[in-house]
Amino acid sequence: MEITLDKLLASRDRRVEMQQQLRENYPNSTLVCLTVIMPGNIKRNLSSLIVSQAAINAMLNRFEGNIVDVISRDLETGFEAYLVTTLSQREAKLIACDIEDNHPLGRLFDIDILDNDGVPVKRETVGSSPRRCLMCDNEARYCMRNRTHTPQELNTKIQMMIDSYVQQL
């Protein structure tokens, strides 16, 4: 099902509300928010389900023993999960960066650690470099902003990554 911009924006608003509620419910814990990166108008398909399952498994494995609560939502606007941990924001961000940088599908995971005001902790605060583009060596935000690569190029690359990952299972 194709997602309109209005649905995507409404979903983002609901995600912010959920994050705020979880921060209020667990004031002495760290909130981790996961979304799956799927460019284009279709956010939920077999590929996104494979990526989301890999992402949540990676998070559960890496945060094991430090998890207070986990909520996952498989929505038409895309998969999202919330993990509440006893780890500090810094420790959680180091784990998130490691997953994003080293998991075979990690480039398709967006794992945010939210500070007490709901602002994502930047990678640079833990000594990690900015995320790289899927297609080239530029910073991802540069290519996204300039639309350097076509949606077809991105989708082809993403499908190759997923196919490779599935073959290794």
mmCIF file of C-alpha atoms in Angstrom:
data_model
loop_
_atom_site.group_PDB
_atom_site.id
_atom_site.type_symbol
_atom_site.label_atom_id
_atom_site.label_comp_id
_atom_site.label_asym_id
_atom_site.label_seq_id
_atom_site.Cartn_x
_atom_site.Cartn_y
_atom_site.Cartn_z
ATOM 1 C CA MET A 1 0.000 0.000 0.000
ATOM 2 C CA GLU A 2 1.378 3.405 -0.971
ATOM 3 C CA ILE A 3 1.748 5.909 1.831
ATOM 4 C CA THR A 4 0.863 9.554 1.359
ATOM 5 C CA LEU A 5 2.902 12.378 2.842
ATOM 6 C CA ASP A 6 -0.009 13.185 5.172
ATOM 7 C CA LYS A 7 -0.037 9.624 6.536
ATOM 8 C CA LEU A 8 3.716 9.694 6.995
ATOM 9 C CA LEU A 9 3.599 13.004 8.874
ATOM 10 C CA ALA A 10 0.719 11.810 11.058
ATOM 11 C CA SER A 11 2.695 8.652 11.840
ATOM 12 C CA ARG A 12 5.698 10.763 12.834
ATOM 13 C CA ASP A 13 3.478 12.794 15.182
ATOM 14 C CA ARG A 14 2.164 9.606 16.804
ATOM 15 C CA ARG A 15 5.739 8.328 17.187
ATOM 16 C CA VAL A 16 6.724 11.542 19.002
ATOM 17 C CA GLU A 17 3.689 11.148 21.285
ATOM 18 C CA MET A 18 4.673 7.544 22.042
ATOM 19 C CA GLN A 19 8.238 8.610 22.790
ATOM 20 C CA GLN A 20 7.021 11.313 25.152
ATOM 21 C CA GLN A 21 4.725 8.871 26.935
ATOM 22 C CA LEU A 22 7.535 6.341 27.370
ATOM 23 C CA ARG A 23 9.933 9.007 28.667
ATOM 24 C CA GLU A 24 7.280 9.997 31.226
ATOM 25 C CA ASN A 25 6.584 6.370 32.193
ATOM 26 C CA TYR A 26 10.293 5.550 32.585
ATOM 27 C CA PRO A 27 11.952 8.797 33.739
ATOM 28 C CA ASN A 28 15.137 7.144 35.016
ATOM 29 C CA SER A 29 15.753 4.989 31.958
ATOM 30 C CA THR A 30 17.073 5.515 28.440
ATOM 31 C CA LEU A 31 14.709 5.345 25.465
ATOM 32 C CA VAL A 32 15.830 3.710 22.227
ATOM 33 C CA CYS A 33 13.660 4.229 19.145
ATOM 34 C CA LEU A 34 14.044 2.061 16.044
ATOM 35 C CA THR A 35 12.653 2.690 12.580
ATOM 36 C CA VAL A 36 13.433 0.978 9.303
ATOM 37 C CA ILE A 37 14.803 2.991 6.391
ATOM 38 C CA MET A 38 12.712 2.279 3.300
ATOM 39 C CA PRO A 39 12.747 5.019 0.669
ATOM 40 C CA GLY A 40 9.676 5.537 -1.459
ATOM 41 C CA ASN A 41 5.926 5.405 -0.952
ATOM 42 C CA ILE A 42 5.691 1.769 0.125
ATOM 43 C CA LYS A 43 6.908 1.277 3.684
ATOM 44 C CA ARG A 44 5.577 -2.189 4.484
ATOM 45 C CA ASN A 45 6.460 -5.167 2.319
ATOM 46 C CA LEU A 46 8.395 -8.418 2.581
ATOM 47 C CA SER A 47 11.720 -6.592 2.437
ATOM 48 C CA SER A 48 10.809 -4.194 5.229
ATOM 49 C CA LEU A 49 9.598 -7.122 7.359
ATOM 50 C CA ILE A 50 12.937 -8.911 6.930
ATOM 51 C CA VAL A 51 14.826 -5.748 7.861
ATOM 52 C CA SER A 52 12.601 -5.014 10.853
ATOM 53 C CA GLN A 53 12.974 -8.545 12.220
ATOM 54 C CA ALA A 54 16.751 -8.363 11.825
ATOM 55 C CA ALA A 55 16.804 -4.969 13.547
ATOM 56 C CA ILE A 56 14.710 -5.962 16.536
ATOM 57 C CA ASN A 57 16.703 -9.197 16.964
ATOM 58 C CA ALA A 58 19.972 -7.244 16.897
ATOM 59 C CA MET A 59 18.678 -4.803 19.487
ATOM 60 C CA LEU A 60 17.343 -7.523 21.790
ATOM 61 C CA ASN A 61 20.654 -9.387 21.594
ATOM 62 C CA ARG A 62 22.847 -6.346 22.210
ATOM 63 C CA PHE A 63 20.732 -4.822 24.994
ATOM 64 C CA GLU A 64 20.051 -8.199 26.658
ATOM 65 C CA GLY A 65 20.090 -8.006 30.436
ATOM 66 C CA ASN A 66 19.499 -4.243 30.380
ATOM 67 C CA ILE A 67 15.961 -4.119 28.965
ATOM 68 C CA VAL A 68 13.093 -2.658 30.991
ATOM 69 C CA ASP A 69 10.421 -2.729 28.258
ATOM 70 C CA VAL A 70 10.055 -3.330 24.522
ATOM 71 C CA ILE A 71 7.192 -2.231 22.299
ATOM 72 C CA SER A 72 7.083 -2.925 18.577
ATOM 73 C CA ARG A 73 4.561 -1.673 16.058
ATOM 74 C CA ASP A 74 4.198 -2.993 12.533
ATOM 75 C CA LEU A 75 2.354 -0.134 10.833
ATOM 76 C CA GLU A 76 1.467 0.577 7.233
ATOM 77 C CA THR A 77 3.764 3.597 7.500
ATOM 78 C CA GLY A 78 6.658 1.360 8.555
ATOM 79 C CA PHE A 79 7.955 -0.701 11.433
ATOM 80 C CA GLU A 80 8.930 1.017 14.646
ATOM 81 C CA ALA A 81 10.093 -0.268 17.996
ATOM 82 C CA TYR A 82 10.812 1.263 21.372
ATOM 83 C CA LEU A 83 13.225 -0.221 23.845
ATOM 84 C CA VAL A 84 13.636 1.112 27.365
ATOM 85 C CA THR A 85 17.001 0.296 28.908
ATOM 86 C CA THR A 86 18.839 0.772 32.177
ATOM 87 C CA LEU A 87 21.996 1.731 30.272
ATOM 88 C CA SER A 88 23.107 5.345 30.101
ATOM 89 C CA GLN A 89 22.367 7.349 26.976
ATOM 90 C CA ARG A 90 26.054 7.187 26.050
ATOM 91 C CA GLU A 91 26.258 3.394 26.484
ATOM 92 C CA ALA A 92 23.048 2.927 24.495
ATOM 93 C CA LYS A 93 24.268 5.224 21.708
ATOM 94 C CA LEU A 94 27.543 3.300 21.436
ATOM 95 C CA ILE A 95 25.573 0.070 21.012
ATOM 96 C CA ALA A 96 23.185 1.681 18.491
ATOM 97 C CA CYS A 97 26.079 3.004 16.389
ATOM 98 C CA ASP A 98 27.794 -0.386 16.489
ATOM 99 C CA ILE A 99 24.626 -2.126 15.277
ATOM 100 C CA GLU A 100 24.044 0.441 12.517
ATOM 101 C CA ASP A 101 27.685 0.275 11.392
ATOM 102 C CA ASN A 102 28.371 -3.465 11.651
ATOM 103 C CA HIS A 103 25.167 -5.461 11.154
ATOM 104 C CA PRO A 104 24.797 -6.623 7.513
ATOM 105 C CA LEU A 105 21.518 -4.656 7.301
ATOM 106 C CA GLY A 106 22.488 -2.005 9.835
ATOM 107 C CA ARG A 107 22.540 0.735 7.229
ATOM 108 C CA LEU A 108 18.781 0.179 6.910
ATOM 109 C CA PHE A 109 18.204 0.612 10.659
ATOM 110 C CA ASP A 110 17.639 4.015 12.206
ATOM 111 C CA ILE A 111 18.286 3.570 15.916
ATOM 112 C CA ASP A 112 17.862 6.768 17.882
ATOM 113 C CA ILE A 113 18.714 7.274 21.528
ATOM 114 C CA LEU A 114 16.560 10.054 22.901
ATOM 115 C CA ASP A 115 17.775 12.464 25.539
ATOM 116 C CA ASN A 116 15.541 13.702 28.360
ATOM 117 C CA ASP A 117 13.994 16.325 26.051
ATOM 118 C CA GLY A 118 13.244 13.803 23.303
ATOM 119 C CA VAL A 119 16.101 14.975 21.076
ATOM 120 C CA PRO A 120 18.167 12.232 19.389
ATOM 121 C CA VAL A 121 21.707 11.909 20.721
ATOM 122 C CA LYS A 122 24.116 12.628 17.861
ATOM 123 C CA ARG A 123 26.592 9.985 16.712
ATOM 124 C CA GLU A 124 29.399 12.505 17.033
ATOM 125 C CA THR A 125 28.868 12.753 20.821
ATOM 126 C CA VAL A 126 30.211 9.195 21.197
ATOM 127 C CA GLY A 127 32.977 9.579 18.622
ATOM 128 C CA SER A 128 31.161 7.949 15.710
ATOM 129 C CA SER A 129 31.297 9.478 12.275
ATOM 130 C CA PRO A 130 28.170 10.533 10.376
ATOM 131 C CA ARG A 131 26.314 7.819 8.497
ATOM 132 C CA ARG A 132 27.512 7.154 4.971
ATOM 133 C CA CYS A 133 25.378 6.976 1.841
ATOM 134 C CA LEU A 134 24.231 3.554 0.666
ATOM 135 C CA MET A 135 25.536 4.250 -2.831
ATOM 136 C CA CYS A 136 28.705 6.306 -2.413
ATOM 137 C CA ASP A 137 31.126 7.536 0.244
ATOM 138 C CA ASN A 138 29.388 10.870 0.889
ATOM 139 C CA GLU A 139 27.543 11.580 4.106
ATOM 140 C CA ALA A 140 24.040 10.146 3.822
ATOM 141 C CA ARG A 141 22.377 13.461 4.658
ATOM 142 C CA TYR A 142 24.229 15.157 1.783
ATOM 143 C CA CYS A 143 22.959 12.662 -0.789
ATOM 144 C CA MET A 144 19.449 12.681 0.709
ATOM 145 C CA ARG A 145 19.245 16.468 0.666
ATOM 146 C CA ASN A 146 20.547 16.711 -2.918
ATOM 147 C CA ARG A 147 18.705 13.620 -4.183
ATOM 148 C CA THR A 148 21.990 12.411 -5.623
ATOM 149 C CA HIS A 149 20.688 8.907 -6.326
ATOM 150 C CA THR A 150 17.411 7.845 -7.892
ATOM 151 C CA PRO A 151 14.804 5.909 -5.909
ATOM 152 C CA GLN A 152 15.370 2.992 -8.297
ATOM 153 C CA GLU A 153 19.117 2.955 -7.561
ATOM 154 C CA LEU A 154 18.451 3.018 -3.829
ATOM 155 C CA ASN A 155 15.798 0.309 -3.977
ATOM 156 C CA THR A 156 18.047 -1.921 -6.094
ATOM 157 C CA LYS A 157 20.908 -1.523 -3.605
ATOM 158 C CA ILE A 158 18.601 -2.199 -0.637
ATOM 159 C CA GLN A 159 17.201 -5.341 -2.276
ATOM 160 C CA MET A 160 20.740 -6.590 -2.977
ATOM 161 C CA MET A 161 21.633 -6.081 0.698
ATOM 162 C CA ILE A 162 18.526 -7.940 1.850
ATOM 163 C CA ASP A 163 19.026 -10.795 -0.623
ATOM 164 C CA SER A 164 22.618 -11.209 0.527
ATOM 165 C CA TYR A 165 21.545 -11.213 4.173
ATOM 166 C CA VAL A 166 18.801 -13.808 3.598
ATOM 167 C CA GLN A 167 21.207 -16.095 1.717
ATOM 168 C CA GLN A 168 23.518 -16.106 4.749
ATOM 169 C CA LEU A 169 20.781 -17.217 7.171
#
